[in-house]
Short mmCIF file of C-alpha atoms in Angstrom, two decimals:
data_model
loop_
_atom_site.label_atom_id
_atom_site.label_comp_id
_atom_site.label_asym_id
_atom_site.label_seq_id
_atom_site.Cartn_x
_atom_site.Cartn_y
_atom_site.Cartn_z
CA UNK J 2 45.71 -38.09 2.83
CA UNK J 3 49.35 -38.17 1.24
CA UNK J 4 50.80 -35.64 -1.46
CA UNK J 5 53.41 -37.56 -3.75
CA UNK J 6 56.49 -36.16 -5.42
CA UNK J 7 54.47 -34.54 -8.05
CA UNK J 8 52.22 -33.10 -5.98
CA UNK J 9 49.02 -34.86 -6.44
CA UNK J 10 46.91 -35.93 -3.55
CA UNK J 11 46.63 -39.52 -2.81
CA UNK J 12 43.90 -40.81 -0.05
CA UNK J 13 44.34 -43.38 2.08
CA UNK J 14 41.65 -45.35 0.29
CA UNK J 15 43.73 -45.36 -2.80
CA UNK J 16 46.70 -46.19 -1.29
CA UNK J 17 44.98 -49.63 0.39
CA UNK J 18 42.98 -49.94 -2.74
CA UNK J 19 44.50 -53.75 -3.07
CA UNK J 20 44.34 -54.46 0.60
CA UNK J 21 42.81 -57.87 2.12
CA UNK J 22 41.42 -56.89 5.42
CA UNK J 23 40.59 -58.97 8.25
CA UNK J 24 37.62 -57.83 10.39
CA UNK J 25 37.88 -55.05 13.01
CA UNK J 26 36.46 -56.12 16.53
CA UNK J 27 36.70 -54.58 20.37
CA UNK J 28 35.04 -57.98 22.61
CA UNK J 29 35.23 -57.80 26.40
CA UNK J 30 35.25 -61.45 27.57
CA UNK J 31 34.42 -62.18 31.19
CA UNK J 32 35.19 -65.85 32.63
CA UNK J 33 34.56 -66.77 36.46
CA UNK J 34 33.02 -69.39 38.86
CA UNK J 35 34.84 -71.81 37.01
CA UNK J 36 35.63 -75.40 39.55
CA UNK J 37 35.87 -78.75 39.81
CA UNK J 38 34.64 -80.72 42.20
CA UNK J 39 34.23 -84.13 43.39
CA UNK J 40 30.47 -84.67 45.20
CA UNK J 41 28.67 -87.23 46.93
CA UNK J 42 25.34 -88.73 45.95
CA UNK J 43 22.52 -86.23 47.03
CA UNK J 44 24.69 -83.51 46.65
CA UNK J 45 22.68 -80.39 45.39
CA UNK J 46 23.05 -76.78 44.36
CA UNK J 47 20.07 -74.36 45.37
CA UNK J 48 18.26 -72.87 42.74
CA UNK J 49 20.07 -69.69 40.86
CA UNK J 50 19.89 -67.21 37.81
CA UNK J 51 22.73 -65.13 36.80
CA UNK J 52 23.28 -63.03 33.95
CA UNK J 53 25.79 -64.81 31.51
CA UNK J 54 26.36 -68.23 30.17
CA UNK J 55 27.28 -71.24 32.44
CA UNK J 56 28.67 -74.56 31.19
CA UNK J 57 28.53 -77.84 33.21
CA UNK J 58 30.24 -80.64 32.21
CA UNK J 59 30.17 -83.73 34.07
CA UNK J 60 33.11 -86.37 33.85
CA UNK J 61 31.96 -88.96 36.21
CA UNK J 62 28.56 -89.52 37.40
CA UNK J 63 24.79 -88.33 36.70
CA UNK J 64 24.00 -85.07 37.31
CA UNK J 65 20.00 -84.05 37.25
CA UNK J 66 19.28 -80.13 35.99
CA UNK J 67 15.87 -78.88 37.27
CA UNK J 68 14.61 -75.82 35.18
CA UNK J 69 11.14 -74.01 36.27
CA UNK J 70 9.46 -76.16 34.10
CA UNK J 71 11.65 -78.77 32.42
CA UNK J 72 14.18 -81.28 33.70
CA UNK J 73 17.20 -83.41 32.41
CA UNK J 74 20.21 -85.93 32.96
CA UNK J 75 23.80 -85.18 32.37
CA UNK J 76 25.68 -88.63 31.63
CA UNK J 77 29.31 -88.71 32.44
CA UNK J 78 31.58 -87.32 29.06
CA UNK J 79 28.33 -85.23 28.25
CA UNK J 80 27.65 -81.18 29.33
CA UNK J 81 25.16 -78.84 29.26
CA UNK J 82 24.82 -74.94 27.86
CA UNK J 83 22.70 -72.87 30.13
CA UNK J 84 21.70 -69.38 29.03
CA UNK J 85 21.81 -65.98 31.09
CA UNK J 86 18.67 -65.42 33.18
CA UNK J 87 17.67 -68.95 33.51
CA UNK J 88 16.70 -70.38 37.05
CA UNK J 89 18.14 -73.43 37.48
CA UNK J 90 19.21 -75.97 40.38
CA UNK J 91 21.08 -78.88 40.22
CA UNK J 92 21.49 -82.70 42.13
CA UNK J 93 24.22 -85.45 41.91
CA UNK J 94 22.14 -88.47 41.57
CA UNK J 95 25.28 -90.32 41.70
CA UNK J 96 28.66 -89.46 43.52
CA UNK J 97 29.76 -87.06 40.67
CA UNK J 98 32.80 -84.82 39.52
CA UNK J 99 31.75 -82.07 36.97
CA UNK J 100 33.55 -78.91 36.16
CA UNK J 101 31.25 -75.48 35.55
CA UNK J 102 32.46 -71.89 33.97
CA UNK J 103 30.47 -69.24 33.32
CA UNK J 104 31.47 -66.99 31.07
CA UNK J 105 30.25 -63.61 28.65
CA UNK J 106 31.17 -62.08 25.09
CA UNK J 107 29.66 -59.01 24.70
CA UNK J 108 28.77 -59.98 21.00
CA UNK J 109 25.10 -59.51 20.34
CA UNK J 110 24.89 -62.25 17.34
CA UNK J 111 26.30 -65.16 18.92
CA UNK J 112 24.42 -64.18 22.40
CA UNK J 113 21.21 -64.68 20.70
CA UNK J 114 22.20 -67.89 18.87
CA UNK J 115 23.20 -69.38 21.99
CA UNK J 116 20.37 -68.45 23.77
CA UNK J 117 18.25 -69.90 20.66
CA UNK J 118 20.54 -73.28 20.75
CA UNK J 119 17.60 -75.95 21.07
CA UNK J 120 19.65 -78.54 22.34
CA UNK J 121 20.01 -79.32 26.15
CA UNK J 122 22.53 -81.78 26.31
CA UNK J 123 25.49 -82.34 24.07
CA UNK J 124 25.54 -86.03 23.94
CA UNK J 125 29.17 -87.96 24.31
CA UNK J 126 29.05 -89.35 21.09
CA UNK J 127 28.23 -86.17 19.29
CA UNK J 128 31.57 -84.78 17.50
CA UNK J 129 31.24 -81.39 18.28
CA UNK J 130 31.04 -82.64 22.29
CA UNK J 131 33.89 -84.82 22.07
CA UNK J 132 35.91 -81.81 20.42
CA UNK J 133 34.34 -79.64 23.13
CA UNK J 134 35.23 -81.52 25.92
CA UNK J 135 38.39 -81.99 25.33
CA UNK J 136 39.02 -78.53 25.26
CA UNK J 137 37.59 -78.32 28.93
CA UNK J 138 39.93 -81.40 30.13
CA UNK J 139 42.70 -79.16 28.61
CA UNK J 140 41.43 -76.23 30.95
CA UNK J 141 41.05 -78.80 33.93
CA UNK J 142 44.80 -79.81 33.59
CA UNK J 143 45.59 -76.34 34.03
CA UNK J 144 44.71 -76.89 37.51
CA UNK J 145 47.15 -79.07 39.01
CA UNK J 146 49.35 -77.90 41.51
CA UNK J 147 48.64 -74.14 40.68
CA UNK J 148 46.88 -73.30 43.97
CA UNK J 149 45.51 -70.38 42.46
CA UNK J 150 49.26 -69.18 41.41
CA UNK J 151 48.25 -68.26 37.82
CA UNK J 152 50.16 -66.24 35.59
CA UNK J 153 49.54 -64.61 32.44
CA UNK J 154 50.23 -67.37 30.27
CA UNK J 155 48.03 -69.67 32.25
CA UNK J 156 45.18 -67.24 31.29
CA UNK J 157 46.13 -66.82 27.98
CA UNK J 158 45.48 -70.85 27.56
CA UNK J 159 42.76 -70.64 29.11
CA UNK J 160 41.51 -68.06 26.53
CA UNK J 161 42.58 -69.96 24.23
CA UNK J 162 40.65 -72.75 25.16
CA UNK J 163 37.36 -71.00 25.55
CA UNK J 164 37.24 -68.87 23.08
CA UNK J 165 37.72 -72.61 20.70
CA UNK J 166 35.00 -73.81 22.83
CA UNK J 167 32.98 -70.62 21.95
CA UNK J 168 33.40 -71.30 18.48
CA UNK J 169 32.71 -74.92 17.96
CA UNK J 170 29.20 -74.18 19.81
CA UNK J 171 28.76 -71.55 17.28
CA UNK J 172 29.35 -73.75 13.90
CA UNK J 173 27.44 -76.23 15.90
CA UNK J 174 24.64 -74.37 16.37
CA UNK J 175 24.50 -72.40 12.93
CA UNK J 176 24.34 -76.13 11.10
CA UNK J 177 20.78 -76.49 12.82
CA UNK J 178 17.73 -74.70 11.11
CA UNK J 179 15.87 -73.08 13.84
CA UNK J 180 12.51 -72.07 13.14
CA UNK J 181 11.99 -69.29 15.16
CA UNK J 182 8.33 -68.58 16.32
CA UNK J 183 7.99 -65.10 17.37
CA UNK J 184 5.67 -66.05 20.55
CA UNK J 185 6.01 -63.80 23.95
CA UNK J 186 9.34 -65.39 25.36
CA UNK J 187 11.15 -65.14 21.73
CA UNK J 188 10.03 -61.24 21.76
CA UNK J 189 11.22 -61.15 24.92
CA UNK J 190 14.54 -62.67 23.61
CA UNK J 191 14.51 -60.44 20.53
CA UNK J 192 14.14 -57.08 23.16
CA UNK J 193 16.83 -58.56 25.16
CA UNK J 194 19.02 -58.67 22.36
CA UNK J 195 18.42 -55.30 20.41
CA UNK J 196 18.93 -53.82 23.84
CA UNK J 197 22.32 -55.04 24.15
CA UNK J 198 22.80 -54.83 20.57
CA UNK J 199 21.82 -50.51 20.30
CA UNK J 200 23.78 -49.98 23.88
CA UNK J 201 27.16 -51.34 22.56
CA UNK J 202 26.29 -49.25 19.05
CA UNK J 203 25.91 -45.97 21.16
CA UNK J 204 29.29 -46.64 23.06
CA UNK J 205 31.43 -47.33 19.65
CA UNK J 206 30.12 -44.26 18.22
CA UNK J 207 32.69 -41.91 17.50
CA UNK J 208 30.39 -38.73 18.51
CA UNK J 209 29.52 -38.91 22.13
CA UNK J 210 28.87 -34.93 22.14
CA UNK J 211 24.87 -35.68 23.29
CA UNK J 212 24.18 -37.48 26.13
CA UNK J 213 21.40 -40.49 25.41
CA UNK J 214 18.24 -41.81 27.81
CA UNK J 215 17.91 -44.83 28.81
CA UNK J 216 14.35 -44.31 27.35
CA UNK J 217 15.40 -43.30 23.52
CA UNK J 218 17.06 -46.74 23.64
CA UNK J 219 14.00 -48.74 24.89
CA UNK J 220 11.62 -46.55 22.35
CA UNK J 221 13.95 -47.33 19.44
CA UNK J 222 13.85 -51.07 20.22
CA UNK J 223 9.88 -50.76 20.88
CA UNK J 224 9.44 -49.02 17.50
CA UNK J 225 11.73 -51.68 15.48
CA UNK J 226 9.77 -54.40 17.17
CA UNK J 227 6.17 -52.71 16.69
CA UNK J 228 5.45 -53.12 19.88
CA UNK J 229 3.92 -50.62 22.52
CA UNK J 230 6.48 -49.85 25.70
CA UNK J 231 3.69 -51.43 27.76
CA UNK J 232 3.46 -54.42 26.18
CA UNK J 233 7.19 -55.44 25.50
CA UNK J 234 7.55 -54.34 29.43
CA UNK J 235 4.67 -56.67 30.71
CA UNK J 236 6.24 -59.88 27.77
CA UNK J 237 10.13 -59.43 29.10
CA UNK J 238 9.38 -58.92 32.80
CA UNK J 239 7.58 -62.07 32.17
CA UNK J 240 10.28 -64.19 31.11
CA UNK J 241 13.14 -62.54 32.82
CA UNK J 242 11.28 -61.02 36.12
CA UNK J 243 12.64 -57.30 35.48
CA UNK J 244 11.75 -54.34 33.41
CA UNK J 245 13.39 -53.35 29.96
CA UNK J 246 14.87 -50.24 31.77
CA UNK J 247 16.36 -52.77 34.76
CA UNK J 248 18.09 -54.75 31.92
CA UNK J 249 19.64 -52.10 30.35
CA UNK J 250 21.13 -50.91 33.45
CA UNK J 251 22.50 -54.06 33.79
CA UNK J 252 24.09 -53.77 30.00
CA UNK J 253 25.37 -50.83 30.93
CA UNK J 254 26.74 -51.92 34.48
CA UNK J 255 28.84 -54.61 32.67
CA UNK J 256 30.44 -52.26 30.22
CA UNK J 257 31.06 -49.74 33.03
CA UNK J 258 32.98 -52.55 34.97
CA UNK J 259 34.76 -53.61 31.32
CA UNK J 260 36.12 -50.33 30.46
CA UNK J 261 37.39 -49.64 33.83
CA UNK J 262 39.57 -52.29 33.24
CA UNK J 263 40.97 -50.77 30.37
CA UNK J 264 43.26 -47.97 31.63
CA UNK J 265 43.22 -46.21 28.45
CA UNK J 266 39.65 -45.03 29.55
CA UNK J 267 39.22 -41.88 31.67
CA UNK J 268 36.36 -42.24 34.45
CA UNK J 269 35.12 -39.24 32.47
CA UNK J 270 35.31 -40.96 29.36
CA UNK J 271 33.21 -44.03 30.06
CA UNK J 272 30.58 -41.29 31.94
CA UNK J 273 30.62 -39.91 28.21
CA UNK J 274 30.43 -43.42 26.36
CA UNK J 275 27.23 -44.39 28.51
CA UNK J 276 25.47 -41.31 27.71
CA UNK J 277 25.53 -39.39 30.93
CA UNK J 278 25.49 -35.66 30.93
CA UNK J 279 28.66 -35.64 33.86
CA UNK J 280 30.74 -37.74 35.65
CA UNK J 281 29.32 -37.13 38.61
CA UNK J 282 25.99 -38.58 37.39
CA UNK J 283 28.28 -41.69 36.60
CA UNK J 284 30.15 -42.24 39.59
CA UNK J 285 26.65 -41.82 41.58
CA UNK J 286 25.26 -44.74 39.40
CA UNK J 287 28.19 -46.87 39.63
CA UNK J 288 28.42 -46.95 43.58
CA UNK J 289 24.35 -48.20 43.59
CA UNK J 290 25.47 -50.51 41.16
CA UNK J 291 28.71 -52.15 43.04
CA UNK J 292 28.83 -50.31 46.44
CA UNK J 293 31.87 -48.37 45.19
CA UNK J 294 32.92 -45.40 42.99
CA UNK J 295 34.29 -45.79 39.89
CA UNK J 296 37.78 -44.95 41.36
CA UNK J 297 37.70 -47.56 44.55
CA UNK J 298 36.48 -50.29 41.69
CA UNK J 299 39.43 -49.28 39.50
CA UNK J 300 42.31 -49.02 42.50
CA UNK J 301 41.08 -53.08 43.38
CA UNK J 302 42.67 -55.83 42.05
CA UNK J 303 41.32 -57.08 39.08
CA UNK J 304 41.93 -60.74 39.67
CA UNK J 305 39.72 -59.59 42.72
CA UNK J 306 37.00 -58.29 40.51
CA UNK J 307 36.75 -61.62 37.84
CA UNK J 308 37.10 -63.97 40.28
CA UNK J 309 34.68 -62.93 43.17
CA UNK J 310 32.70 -59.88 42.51
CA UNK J 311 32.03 -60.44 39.23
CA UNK J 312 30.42 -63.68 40.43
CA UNK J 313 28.37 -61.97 43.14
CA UNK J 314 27.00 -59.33 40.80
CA UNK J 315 26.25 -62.05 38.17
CA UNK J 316 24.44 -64.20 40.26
CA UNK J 317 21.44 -64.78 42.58
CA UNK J 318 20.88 -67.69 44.45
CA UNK J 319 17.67 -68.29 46.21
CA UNK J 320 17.41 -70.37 49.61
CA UNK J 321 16.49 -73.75 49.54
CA UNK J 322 13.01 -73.26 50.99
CA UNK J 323 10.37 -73.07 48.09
CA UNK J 324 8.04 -71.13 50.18
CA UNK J 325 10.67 -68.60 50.31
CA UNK J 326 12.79 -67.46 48.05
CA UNK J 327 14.97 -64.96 49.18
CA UNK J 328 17.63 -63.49 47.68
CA UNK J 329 21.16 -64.42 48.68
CA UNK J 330 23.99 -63.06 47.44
CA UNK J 331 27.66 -64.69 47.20
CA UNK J 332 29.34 -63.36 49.67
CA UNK J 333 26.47 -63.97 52.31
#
């Protein structure tokens, strides 16, 4: 509010009344695990699930991706998009080089388009996966003779790069008319996402004065779904082998880790954005969560945190034996 030269009050809506205004957005991107390698026929990679996006995009070479219940052939110039909380493995059926990222935007909307993306394999002669993959070589140039010396600028490009990538999947993807069928594993998808979706609403809320359960968030998405609690538990620990409650500590794990990284954000504050009554309650959650308290996480490098326990945290990789499949984590 403004008072002019005659006195009269003038809002702030009134004085932007003419304004063009771009959109407002806060996005936490996370991008790790991301290699090339050259392999030898035969070469495999046990089977895994892990909690964001991965991208594998093979430039020489076949490479076979086996799925629970589904299988399919990479051709060299051609990648894949696999979603979070997919078990996977993979096996060069040729000597092979492929590069692989994995990456997360905490953006409900395009999360569940990607995840809804029909299409396995972007094919080399599609446009959008010739446009695509030259992005990535771009990316793989940035690794000559860096030996892991990357500066700011480096990571800017790479940004760059991805979040182009991000958005030619998108436009790809919004071109095809999906059908949805709301069977068990699409309600599952739809729980996944509203999850997500009311947990990032509750932390950009400007009034954090109550603290929330984890249980008003699961009842709200139950009640917009018309589902009972028992039955969208027993449909989404079907498809993603963990309870609603599990995921959402996960969701709220990730944004813990985000905002820490932000130094703007007082350990108290993010104890208030995620809806618990102290920061003691927090910090105890945090260390199950990661092994350390919020303060330990914060003092570590964060190059330290993206590159290696963010991966170990995202990911679980199960031994090769099919009789049993045992966790193992990254750093085992």
């Amino acid at each position: 509010m403004n008072v002019n030269s005659k006195g009269r009050v003038i809002y702030l809506t009134e004085l932007l009344s003419n304004a063009q205004r771009l959109p407002s957005f806060n996005w936490n991107y996370s991008f790790f695990g991301s290699h090339l390698q050259d392999v030898k026929q035969g070469w495999y990679y046990p089977k895994e699930i892990h909690t964001v996006f991965e991208v594998i995009y093979v430039q020489k070479g076949i490479e076979k991706i086996e799925y629970d219940s589904i299988s399919y052939l990479i051709h060299e110039g051609e990648f894949t998009v696999i979603s979070p909380n997919t078990s996977h493995r993979c096996k060069a059926l040729t000597d092979l080089r492929y590069f692989t990222f994995h990456f997360d935007l905490d953006d409900p909307s395009l999360e569940e388009l990607l995840i809804g993306n029909p299409k396995l394999v972007y094919k080399k002669n599609d446009p959008t996966s010739s446009e695509i993959t030259a992005r990535m070589d771009k990316m793989i140039l940035s690794l000559d003779n860096k030996a892991d010396n990357f500066d700011f600028s480096d990571r800017i490009e790479i940004q760059i790069q991805l979040s182009l990538i991000i958005s030619d999947l998108y436009n790809s993807i919004k071109k095809i008319n999906i059908n949805v069928n709301l069977y068990n594993v699409q309600y599952a998808k739809r729980i996944r996402y509203n999850i997500k979706q009311e947990m990032l609403s509750l932390v950009n809320q400007a009034d954090h004065s109550k603290p929330f359960q984890s249980t008003d968030i699961i009842h709200k998405v139950c009640n917009e779904l018309n589902l009972s609690i028992g039955y969208a538990s027993k449909i989404f620990r079907e498809s993603y082998s963990m309870s609603p409650k599990a995921y959402l500590s996960r969701v709220k794990q990730q944004i813990a880790q985000n905002l820490l990284l932000k130094p703007q954000y007082s350990i108290s504050d993010i104890s208030s954005l995620l809806g618990y009554k102290n920061a003691g309650n927090f910090s105890r959650q945090f260390k199950i969560w990661t092994g350390y308290s919020p303060t330990q996480f914060r003092s570590k490098d964060a190059n330290y945190f993206l590159d290696k326990k963010l991966f170990s945290e995202n990911f679980i990789t199960y031994n090769d034996d099919p009789t049993n499949d045992v966790y193992r984590s990254f750093d085992n």
